[in-house]
Short mmCIF file of C-alpha atoms and ligand atoms in Angstrom, two decimals:
data_model
loop_
_atom_site.label_atom_id
_atom_site.label_comp_id
_atom_site.label_asym_id
_atom_site.label_seq_id
_atom_site.Cartn_x
_atom_site.Cartn_y
_atom_site.Cartn_z
CA MET A 213 -0.03 -0.01 -0.03
CA THR A 214 1.05 3.60 -0.47
CA THR A 215 2.65 4.98 2.63
CA THR A 216 2.04 8.67 2.05
CA GLY A 217 -1.36 8.64 3.70
CA GLU A 218 -2.32 11.73 1.70
CA THR A 219 -5.67 12.01 -0.01
CA ILE A 220 -5.54 13.40 -3.50
CA ALA A 221 -8.08 15.06 -5.68
CA ALA A 222 -8.29 16.22 -9.30
CA ILE A 223 -10.71 17.13 -12.08
CA ALA A 224 -10.56 14.03 -14.16
CA THR A 225 -12.49 15.37 -17.27
CA PRO A 226 -10.78 17.73 -19.70
CA PRO A 227 -10.88 21.44 -19.21
CA GLY A 228 -13.71 23.35 -20.84
CA MET A 229 -17.44 22.86 -20.87
CA GLY A 230 -19.14 19.48 -21.23
CA GLY A 231 -22.35 17.70 -20.20
CA VAL A 232 -20.58 16.02 -17.30
CA GLY A 233 -17.54 16.84 -15.32
CA ILE A 234 -15.79 14.48 -12.88
CA VAL A 235 -13.80 15.19 -9.71
CA ARG A 236 -11.91 12.21 -8.53
CA ILE A 237 -10.69 11.58 -5.01
CA SER A 238 -8.42 8.89 -3.65
CA GLY A 239 -6.90 8.21 -0.23
CA PRO A 240 -7.76 7.78 3.50
CA ARG A 241 -9.85 10.92 3.81
CA THR A 242 -12.20 9.95 1.04
CA ARG A 243 -15.01 9.00 3.30
CA SER A 244 -14.95 12.11 5.34
CA ILE A 245 -14.82 14.15 2.17
CA ALA A 246 -17.94 12.36 0.89
CA GLU A 247 -19.71 13.15 4.22
CA GLY A 248 -18.59 16.77 3.95
CA ILE A 249 -19.88 17.34 0.50
CA LEU A 250 -22.77 14.91 0.27
CA GLY A 251 -23.72 14.54 3.89
CA ARG A 252 -23.15 10.77 3.76
CA VAL A 253 -20.95 8.03 2.25
CA PRO A 254 -22.71 6.40 -0.63
CA GLU A 255 -22.97 2.60 -0.71
CA PRO A 256 -19.88 1.17 -2.47
CA ARG A 257 -20.06 0.69 -6.26
CA ARG A 258 -23.71 2.05 -6.47
CA ALA A 259 -24.41 5.27 -8.25
CA ALA A 260 -25.97 7.62 -5.71
CA PHE A 261 -27.66 10.94 -6.70
CA GLY A 262 -27.02 13.69 -4.30
CA THR A 263 -26.35 17.38 -3.81
CA PHE A 264 -22.84 18.66 -3.55
CA ARG A 265 -22.51 21.40 -0.86
CA GLU A 266 -20.18 23.99 0.59
CA ALA A 267 -19.27 23.91 4.28
CA ASP A 268 -22.21 26.30 5.04
CA GLY A 269 -24.68 24.17 3.12
CA THR A 270 -24.60 26.36 0.00
CA PHE A 271 -25.51 24.48 -3.16
CA ILE A 272 -22.47 23.84 -5.57
CA ASP A 273 -23.96 21.34 -7.93
CA GLU A 274 -26.07 18.14 -7.96
CA GLY A 275 -25.12 14.80 -9.61
CA LEU A 276 -23.98 11.30 -9.10
CA ALA A 277 -21.44 10.07 -6.59
CA LEU A 278 -19.67 6.72 -6.92
CA TYR A 279 -17.71 5.39 -4.03
CA PHE A 280 -15.29 2.41 -4.38
CA GLN A 281 -14.09 0.99 -1.00
CA ALA A 282 -10.39 0.01 -0.71
CA PRO A 283 -8.99 -2.30 -2.06
CA ARG A 284 -11.67 -2.74 -4.68
CA SER A 285 -10.92 0.41 -6.62
CA PHE A 286 -8.71 1.75 -9.45
CA THR A 287 -5.99 2.93 -7.06
CA GLY A 288 -6.55 0.29 -4.48
CA GLU A 289 -7.52 2.93 -1.94
CA ASP A 290 -10.83 4.47 -1.10
CA VAL A 291 -11.97 6.39 -4.13
CA LEU A 292 -14.84 8.80 -4.70
CA GLU A 293 -16.06 10.10 -8.04
CA LEU A 294 -18.29 13.05 -8.09
CA GLN A 295 -20.07 13.48 -11.43
CA GLY A 296 -21.45 16.97 -11.68
CA HIS A 297 -22.13 19.38 -14.61
CA GLY A 298 -19.14 20.03 -16.67
CA GLY A 299 -18.53 23.71 -16.27
CA PRO A 300 -15.04 24.95 -15.46
CA ILE A 301 -16.24 27.06 -12.50
CA VAL A 302 -18.53 24.40 -11.05
CA MET A 303 -15.71 21.81 -11.24
CA ASP A 304 -13.35 24.30 -9.70
CA LEU A 305 -15.67 24.96 -6.76
CA LEU A 306 -16.05 21.17 -6.26
CA LEU A 307 -12.25 20.63 -6.28
CA ARG A 308 -11.69 23.47 -3.84
CA ARG A 309 -14.26 21.99 -1.45
CA CYS A 310 -12.30 18.69 -1.57
CA LEU A 311 -9.06 20.49 -0.81
CA GLU A 312 -10.86 22.39 2.04
CA LEU A 313 -11.87 18.91 3.42
CA GLY A 314 -8.22 17.72 3.55
CA ALA A 315 -7.30 16.47 0.07
CA ARG A 316 -4.35 17.95 -1.87
CA LEU A 317 -4.13 18.48 -5.63
CA ALA A 318 -3.04 15.18 -7.41
CA ARG A 319 0.11 15.34 -9.50
CA PRO A 320 -0.01 14.18 -13.21
CA GLY A 321 -0.46 10.42 -13.32
CA GLU A 322 -0.70 10.10 -9.59
CA PHE A 323 -3.85 8.04 -9.56
CA SER A 324 -2.17 5.50 -11.94
CA GLU A 325 1.08 5.64 -9.91
CA ARG A 326 -0.86 4.60 -6.72
CA ALA A 327 -2.65 1.83 -8.77
CA PHE A 328 0.78 0.59 -9.77
CA LEU A 329 2.26 0.84 -6.22
CA ASN A 330 -0.72 -0.93 -4.80
CA GLY A 331 -0.41 -3.77 -7.37
CA LYS A 332 -3.60 -3.03 -9.24
CA LEU A 333 -1.70 -2.63 -12.53
CA ASP A 334 1.87 -3.43 -13.59
CA LEU A 335 3.92 -0.75 -15.18
CA VAL A 336 3.13 -1.81 -18.73
CA GLN A 337 -0.54 -1.63 -18.00
CA ALA A 338 -0.22 1.75 -16.44
CA GLU A 339 1.61 3.02 -19.47
CA ALA A 340 -1.11 1.50 -21.58
CA VAL A 341 -3.69 3.56 -19.90
CA ALA A 342 -1.84 6.74 -20.93
CA ASP A 343 -1.21 5.38 -24.46
CA LEU A 344 -4.90 4.53 -24.86
CA ILE A 345 -5.79 8.11 -24.00
CA GLU A 346 -3.18 9.57 -26.25
CA SER A 347 -3.74 7.26 -29.27
CA SER A 348 -3.93 9.11 -32.48
CA THR A 349 -5.29 6.10 -34.55
CA ALA A 350 -7.90 3.48 -34.11
CA LEU A 351 -5.18 0.85 -34.43
CA ALA A 352 -3.24 2.41 -31.62
CA VAL A 353 -6.36 2.20 -29.41
CA ARG A 354 -6.79 -1.39 -30.17
CA LEU A 355 -3.20 -2.23 -29.40
CA ALA A 356 -3.02 -0.14 -26.16
CA GLY A 357 -6.21 -2.02 -25.12
CA ARG A 358 -4.39 -5.35 -25.52
CA SER A 359 -1.44 -4.08 -23.44
CA LEU A 360 -3.94 -2.80 -20.84
CA GLN A 361 -5.45 -6.28 -20.73
CA GLY A 362 -2.07 -7.83 -19.91
CA VAL A 363 -1.16 -9.33 -23.36
CA PHE A 364 2.38 -7.80 -23.21
CA SER A 365 2.87 -8.34 -19.53
CA GLN A 366 1.85 -11.96 -19.81
CA ARG A 367 4.55 -12.67 -22.41
CA ILE A 368 7.15 -10.94 -20.12
CA ASN A 369 6.02 -12.94 -17.06
CA THR A 370 6.20 -16.20 -18.93
CA LEU A 371 9.70 -15.43 -20.03
CA VAL A 372 10.73 -14.44 -16.54
CA GLU A 373 9.36 -17.80 -15.27
CA ARG A 374 11.35 -19.77 -17.78
CA LEU A 375 14.46 -17.80 -16.92
CA ILE A 376 14.02 -18.45 -13.21
CA GLN A 377 13.98 -22.17 -13.98
CA VAL A 378 17.30 -21.93 -15.83
CA ARG A 379 18.74 -19.74 -13.13
CA LEU A 380 17.77 -22.37 -10.41
CA HIS A 381 19.53 -24.92 -12.42
CA VAL A 382 22.61 -22.90 -12.88
CA GLU A 383 22.72 -21.66 -9.37
CA ALA A 384 22.36 -25.12 -8.00
CA THR A 385 25.73 -25.96 -9.35
CA LEU A 386 27.12 -22.85 -7.56
CA ASP A 387 25.69 -24.12 -4.29
CA PHE A 388 27.22 -27.60 -4.51
CA PRO A 389 30.69 -26.86 -5.89
CA ASP A 390 32.04 -30.21 -4.57
CA GLU A 391 29.89 -32.08 -7.03
CA GLU A 392 31.69 -30.58 -9.89
CA ILE A 393 28.90 -30.43 -12.30
CA ASP A 394 30.11 -28.93 -15.52
CA LEU A 395 27.28 -26.89 -16.82
CA ALA A 396 28.45 -27.07 -20.44
CA ASP A 397 28.02 -30.85 -20.07
CA GLU A 398 24.33 -30.31 -19.26
CA PRO A 399 22.54 -29.76 -22.65
CA THR A 400 19.23 -28.65 -21.12
CA VAL A 401 20.63 -25.34 -19.97
CA ALA A 402 21.93 -24.53 -23.42
CA ILE A 403 18.71 -25.71 -24.95
CA ASP A 404 16.54 -23.74 -22.58
CA LEU A 405 18.70 -20.64 -23.04
CA ALA A 406 18.42 -20.83 -26.85
CA ALA A 407 14.62 -21.21 -26.59
CA ILE A 408 14.34 -18.14 -24.33
CA LEU A 409 16.47 -16.14 -26.63
CA GLU A 410 14.22 -17.05 -29.48
CA ALA A 411 11.16 -16.01 -27.53
CA VAL A 412 12.90 -12.61 -26.64
CA ASP A 413 13.62 -12.06 -30.32
CA ARG A 414 9.95 -12.64 -31.23
CA LEU A 415 8.77 -10.44 -28.37
CA LEU A 416 11.22 -7.79 -29.56
CA ALA A 417 9.84 -7.91 -33.13
CA ASP A 418 6.28 -7.50 -31.84
CA ALA A 419 7.27 -4.82 -29.38
CA HIS A 420 8.93 -2.86 -32.20
CA GLN A 421 5.74 -3.02 -34.25
CA GLY A 422 3.77 -1.78 -31.13
CA GLN A 423 6.30 1.10 -30.79
CA ILE A 424 5.89 2.08 -34.44
CA ILE A 425 2.13 2.20 -33.99
CA ARG A 426 2.56 4.43 -30.91
CA GLU A 427 5.24 6.70 -32.06
CA GLY A 428 5.10 6.37 -35.84
CA LEU A 429 7.48 4.93 -38.42
CA ALA A 430 10.45 7.32 -38.87
CA VAL A 431 10.90 7.63 -42.68
CA VAL A 432 13.66 9.78 -44.09
CA ILE A 433 13.55 10.91 -47.76
CA ALA A 434 17.11 11.15 -49.04
CA GLY A 435 19.13 11.20 -52.34
CA ALA A 436 20.88 13.58 -54.73
CA PRO A 437 19.70 17.03 -55.36
CA ASN A 438 16.79 17.63 -57.74
CA VAL A 439 15.42 14.07 -57.89
CA GLY A 440 12.08 15.01 -56.49
CA LYS A 441 12.42 14.36 -52.68
CA SER A 442 10.43 17.50 -51.67
CA SER A 443 7.83 16.69 -54.33
CA LEU A 444 7.46 13.23 -52.85
CA LEU A 445 7.10 14.64 -49.29
CA ASN A 446 4.34 17.08 -50.54
CA ALA A 447 2.56 14.13 -52.30
CA LEU A 448 2.57 11.99 -49.16
CA CYS A 449 1.47 14.98 -46.93
CA GLY A 450 -1.17 15.95 -49.43
CA SER A 451 -0.11 19.63 -49.17
CA ASP A 452 2.44 22.02 -50.51
CA ALA A 453 4.53 21.74 -47.48
CA ALA A 454 8.05 21.96 -48.99
CA ILE A 455 9.48 24.26 -51.62
CA VAL A 456 9.92 22.56 -54.93
CA THR A 457 12.02 24.09 -57.76
CA ASP A 458 14.06 22.82 -60.57
CA ILE A 459 17.19 24.32 -59.02
CA PRO A 460 19.36 21.65 -57.34
CA GLY A 461 19.98 22.47 -53.71
CA THR A 462 16.58 23.90 -53.04
CA THR A 463 16.04 22.17 -49.71
CA ARG A 464 18.52 22.89 -46.88
CA ASP A 465 16.69 22.44 -43.65
CA LEU A 466 15.11 19.25 -42.38
CA LEU A 467 11.38 19.31 -42.92
CA LYS A 468 9.47 17.06 -40.63
CA PHE A 469 5.77 16.17 -40.64
CA ASP A 470 3.51 13.74 -38.91
CA ILE A 471 1.39 12.01 -41.43
CA GLN A 472 -0.93 9.02 -41.51
CA VAL A 473 -1.19 6.37 -44.21
CA ASP A 474 -4.34 4.33 -43.66
CA GLY A 475 -3.97 4.49 -39.83
CA LEU A 476 -0.10 4.12 -39.89
CA PRO A 477 1.52 7.06 -38.22
CA ILE A 478 4.60 8.15 -39.98
CA ARG A 479 7.07 10.80 -38.97
CA ILE A 480 8.44 11.83 -42.35
CA VAL A 481 11.52 13.86 -42.99
CA ASP A 482 12.67 15.61 -46.24
CA THR A 483 16.42 16.27 -46.40
CA ALA A 484 18.81 18.32 -48.35
CA GLY A 485 20.12 16.75 -51.56
CA LEU A 486 23.30 14.84 -50.68
CA ARG A 487 26.31 16.19 -52.67
CA HIS A 488 29.78 17.82 -52.02
CA THR A 489 29.28 21.48 -51.84
CA HIS A 490 31.23 24.60 -50.75
CA ASP A 491 28.09 26.43 -49.76
CA PRO A 492 28.26 26.49 -45.91
CA VAL A 493 24.49 26.61 -45.61
CA GLU A 494 24.03 23.67 -47.86
CA GLN A 495 26.87 21.77 -46.01
CA GLU A 496 25.02 22.16 -42.80
CA GLY A 497 21.90 20.86 -44.57
CA VAL A 498 23.80 17.74 -45.69
CA ARG A 499 25.14 17.28 -42.16
CA ARG A 500 21.65 17.51 -40.69
CA ALA A 501 20.39 15.01 -43.41
CA GLN A 502 23.03 12.48 -42.17
CA THR A 503 21.76 12.94 -38.52
CA ALA A 504 18.27 12.22 -39.69
CA LEU A 505 19.37 9.19 -41.58
CA SER A 506 20.91 7.77 -38.35
CA GLU A 507 17.57 7.94 -36.69
CA ALA A 508 15.46 6.42 -39.43
CA ASP A 509 13.39 3.28 -39.39
CA LEU A 510 13.38 3.44 -43.16
CA VAL A 511 15.15 5.37 -45.74
CA LEU A 512 13.46 6.28 -49.03
CA TRP A 513 16.39 6.62 -51.42
CA VAL A 514 15.14 8.71 -54.32
CA TYR A 515 16.75 8.90 -57.76
CA ALA A 516 15.31 9.98 -61.12
CA ALA A 517 14.32 7.36 -63.80
CA ASN A 518 16.12 9.51 -66.48
CA GLY A 519 19.51 8.96 -64.79
CA GLU A 520 21.25 6.30 -62.89
CA PRO A 521 21.13 5.93 -58.98
CA ASP A 522 24.27 7.42 -57.56
CA GLU A 523 25.77 4.53 -55.65
CA SER A 524 28.25 6.88 -53.82
CA ILE A 525 25.17 8.39 -51.95
CA ARG A 526 24.06 4.80 -51.12
CA SER A 527 27.31 4.20 -49.35
CA THR A 528 26.85 7.23 -46.93
CA PHE A 529 23.62 5.73 -45.51
CA PRO A 530 24.08 4.20 -42.02
CA ALA A 531 24.88 0.51 -42.04
CA GLY A 532 22.01 -1.77 -41.29
CA CYS A 533 19.32 0.76 -42.07
CA PRO A 534 16.57 -0.53 -44.20
CA ILE A 535 16.37 1.18 -47.52
CA THR A 536 13.62 1.43 -50.14
CA ARG A 537 14.60 2.72 -53.49
CA ILE A 538 12.40 5.16 -55.26
CA ARG A 539 12.76 5.45 -58.95
CA ASN A 540 10.98 8.73 -59.54
CA LYS A 541 10.07 10.64 -62.61
CA ILE A 542 9.15 7.44 -64.68
CA ASP A 543 7.00 9.93 -66.81
CA LEU A 544 10.17 11.23 -68.48
CA PRO A 545 11.44 8.03 -70.06
CA GLY A 546 7.79 6.74 -70.26
CA GLU A 547 8.25 3.71 -67.92
CA ALA A 548 5.48 1.89 -66.16
CA ALA A 549 4.98 2.11 -62.42
CA GLY A 550 5.95 -1.06 -60.48
CA LEU A 551 7.72 -2.64 -57.54
CA VAL A 552 10.78 -4.85 -58.14
CA GLU A 553 13.69 -6.26 -56.15
CA ARG A 554 16.95 -4.70 -57.02
CA ASP A 555 20.29 -5.77 -55.41
CA GLY A 556 18.13 -7.32 -52.56
CA GLU A 557 16.22 -4.08 -52.02
CA VAL A 558 12.77 -3.03 -53.01
CA GLU A 559 12.57 -0.53 -55.84
CA ILE A 560 9.40 1.26 -56.48
CA ALA A 561 9.08 3.02 -59.93
CA LEU A 562 6.82 6.00 -59.69
CA SER A 563 6.05 9.45 -60.83
CA VAL A 564 5.22 12.14 -58.25
CA ALA A 565 4.23 14.42 -61.16
CA SER A 566 1.51 12.05 -62.46
CA GLY A 567 0.79 10.22 -59.18
CA GLU A 568 1.40 6.87 -60.80
CA GLY A 569 2.86 4.33 -58.35
CA LEU A 570 2.21 6.34 -55.22
CA ASP A 571 -0.32 3.78 -54.10
CA LEU A 572 2.41 1.13 -54.29
CA LEU A 573 4.64 3.21 -52.05
CA LYS A 574 1.78 3.65 -49.51
CA ALA A 575 1.12 -0.13 -49.38
CA HIS A 576 4.84 -0.74 -49.09
CA LEU A 577 5.17 1.57 -46.11
CA LYS A 578 2.34 -0.23 -44.35
CA SER A 579 3.88 -3.59 -44.99
CA ARG A 580 7.26 -2.33 -43.78
CA ALA A 581 5.63 -1.29 -40.53
CA GLY A 582 4.31 -4.93 -40.32
CA LEU A 583 0.85 -3.45 -40.25
CA SER A 584 -0.74 -6.02 -42.56
CA ALA A 585 1.01 -9.04 -40.84
CA HIS A 586 -0.89 -10.28 -37.73
CA PRO A 587 -2.26 -7.41 -35.69
CA GLU A 588 -4.22 -9.75 -33.43
CA GLY A 589 -1.03 -10.61 -31.48
CA ALA A 590 0.18 -7.04 -31.37
CA PHE A 591 0.21 -4.70 -28.40
CA ILE A 592 1.38 -1.13 -27.83
CA ALA A 593 5.04 -0.64 -26.72
CA ARG A 594 7.43 2.11 -25.92
CA ARG A 595 11.12 2.87 -26.58
CA ARG A 596 11.69 2.02 -22.86
CA HIS A 597 10.47 -1.56 -23.42
CA LEU A 598 12.55 -2.01 -26.44
CA ASP A 599 15.68 -0.90 -24.63
CA ALA A 600 15.07 -3.16 -21.85
CA LEU A 601 14.29 -6.08 -24.15
CA GLU A 602 17.56 -5.32 -26.01
CA ARG A 603 19.45 -5.40 -22.79
CA ALA A 604 17.92 -8.65 -21.73
CA ARG A 605 18.86 -10.07 -25.04
CA GLY A 606 22.43 -8.90 -24.75
CA ALA A 607 22.68 -10.53 -21.34
CA LEU A 608 21.20 -13.82 -22.47
CA ARG A 609 23.62 -13.95 -25.45
CA ALA A 610 26.48 -13.30 -23.07
CA ALA A 611 25.27 -16.13 -20.83
CA ALA A 612 25.05 -18.50 -23.72
CA THR A 613 28.62 -17.48 -24.80
CA ASN A 614 29.97 -17.93 -21.22
CA LEU A 615 28.31 -21.25 -21.08
CA GLU A 616 29.81 -22.40 -24.43
CA ARG A 617 33.23 -21.26 -23.46
CA ARG A 618 32.93 -22.99 -20.10
CA LEU A 619 33.82 -19.76 -18.33
CA GLY A 620 32.15 -21.02 -15.10
CA ALA A 621 28.68 -21.11 -13.66
CA GLU A 622 29.09 -17.77 -11.87
CA LEU A 623 29.48 -15.91 -15.04
CA VAL A 624 26.52 -17.61 -16.53
CA ALA A 625 24.50 -16.88 -13.48
CA GLU A 626 25.49 -13.19 -13.38
CA GLU A 627 24.28 -12.61 -16.95
CA LEU A 628 21.04 -14.47 -16.30
CA HIS A 629 20.41 -12.32 -13.27
CA LEU A 630 20.91 -9.24 -15.42
CA ALA A 631 18.55 -10.51 -18.07
CA GLN A 632 15.88 -11.10 -15.49
CA ARG A 633 16.34 -7.65 -14.01
CA ALA A 634 15.97 -6.07 -17.48
CA LEU A 635 12.68 -7.95 -18.11
CA GLY A 636 11.60 -6.99 -14.62
CA GLU A 637 12.12 -3.34 -15.31
CA ILE A 638 9.46 -3.56 -18.08
CA THR A 639 6.59 -4.64 -15.86
CA GLY A 640 7.94 -2.56 -12.96
CA GLU A 641 9.08 -5.47 -10.79
CA PHE A 642 12.35 -3.72 -10.55
CA THR A 643 12.15 0.09 -10.74
CA SER A 644 13.75 3.26 -9.39
CA ASP A 645 11.83 6.20 -8.17
CA ASP A 646 13.49 8.27 -10.85
CA LEU A 647 12.04 5.97 -13.61
CA LEU A 648 8.54 6.00 -12.08
CA GLY A 649 8.73 9.80 -11.78
CA ARG A 650 9.55 10.12 -15.36
CA ILE A 651 6.88 7.74 -16.56
CA PHE A 652 3.93 9.07 -14.40
CA SER A 653 4.79 12.82 -14.73
CA SER A 654 3.96 12.50 -18.38
CA PHE A 655 0.39 11.36 -17.69
CA CYS A 656 -2.54 13.74 -17.57
CA ILE A 657 -3.85 15.16 -14.21
CA GLY A 658 -6.72 13.15 -12.86
CA LYS A 659 -5.31 9.94 -14.50
N1 LIG B 997 8.80 15.09 -64.69
C1 LIG B 997 8.85 14.93 -63.46
N2 LIG B 997 9.32 15.94 -62.73
C2 LIG B 997 9.43 15.82 -61.38
C3 LIG B 997 8.78 14.65 -60.75
N3 LIG B 997 8.97 14.90 -59.44
C4 LIG B 997 9.70 16.13 -59.21
N4 LIG B 997 9.81 16.58 -60.47
C5 LIG B 997 10.44 17.91 -60.63
O1 LIG B 997 11.82 17.83 -60.27
C6 LIG B 997 12.24 19.16 -59.79
C7 LIG B 997 13.02 18.93 -58.47
O2 LIG B 997 12.01 18.55 -57.54
P1 LIG B 997 12.25 18.67 -55.97
O3 LIG B 997 11.12 17.98 -55.29
O4 LIG B 997 12.46 20.05 -55.59
O5 LIG B 997 13.50 17.90 -55.88
P2 LIG B 997 14.50 17.72 -54.52
O6 LIG B 997 14.96 16.34 -54.65
O7 LIG B 997 13.73 18.08 -53.25
O8 LIG B 997 15.61 18.63 -54.73
P3 LIG B 997 16.61 19.31 -53.67
O9 LIG B 997 15.78 19.93 -52.58
O10 LIG B 997 17.30 20.38 -54.44
O11 LIG B 997 17.52 18.30 -53.21
C8 LIG B 997 11.07 20.02 -59.75
O12 LIG B 997 11.06 20.81 -60.99
C9 LIG B 997 9.98 19.06 -59.76
O13 LIG B 997 8.82 19.67 -60.35
C10 LIG B 997 8.28 13.66 -61.59
O14 LIG B 997 7.74 12.68 -61.07
N5 LIG B 997 8.32 13.80 -62.85
MG1 LIG B 998 14.11 19.38 -51.79
#
């Protein structure tokens, strides 16, 4: 249970006017606040109609009161919701009355934080609540719903259980050094480790999809000057966002836009044409383009169909970054739009000018994000989760290597311990106050 003993209150509905406005209260003084405002404590979990009053009996509002008795509430504490009329002043008067009766203003995310600290939700689920609220697409809502219902947490928990089994096995050999069990001669440990690693890989792939749905696919348009990069950006944005001219070197700054392609959020960046130049402004543009490239989930490498792709540009892209080739301006040589494989990469032939082939590109972007794959199993995820999963994978790989090289059970055990910690950070089994502060402070007030 939370140890603060403080009672918190906040307006849980958004600012402005609406049919209904809700003030939410949680903590030990909840019952006395209910008595002060309503004259009684409503029966738990039953909507009660009543009048909300000031200390001297003056009418503030009338509406429904819902009382949830600890521990059967969102936060695990006594909770009261007062549903009045959604006017900013009415809500403010009601909130002030709660403060007068001993509550203090809730910090952002404090209700969710208490729910987490009281074991009502794990950290992934608490984050999913915020992600559900902030979802910008219907798909994101669905995936956040799955995380909220525990789909992601369950997969982590299963992994942790399997890992604990392996740790028990490894640590048993530490406890009985006299028996001289050589771990490397016990195939089950290696087999179990390999299976866990495979499961972590699958989870990482699914989590990465979830993170793209939440944060958007980072797509960077890059290539030589004048090939139609900014024209492509404009076509995807559906507006004249970037300046387009037939002068090479038109774009210098990075142009960033958040767009959606059939529910897929994309953070798209147009960059300066990559070339050697003595113009200091353009040089800075090229430098910024390189920075954007290093952060891309996908690079659209654009070149013109009436020339050859400049392979020297290709070689400046960060290693390992997925690239899709865009053969633009097919209207000039009169080629047909299409999607082909070229040197192991997808090449899409299109014309921004005529619009031909743009649908192929959009479909391709969706499939790159894994959107059409199997969304039933997907869930929402954050960068934080990916980092922790990657750390877990690193430790598991190190454990497997140590095992293979017969470096001793201690070193295997140590890495397995680190892997378990990393996984536990995701669900909040292991956390620091600092991390919790950072997570919950980004939530809205009243949540
Ligand atoms: N014929 C034809 N012209 C195009 C097409 N796409 C772009 N252009 C023209 O190509 C020229 C350059 O277009 P931009 O979009 O400014 O090219 P860019 O790659 O952004 O160029 P920089 O910003 O200088 O690097 C403009 O005159 C466009 O109208 C196309 O599909 N067909
Ligand atoms: Mg441009």
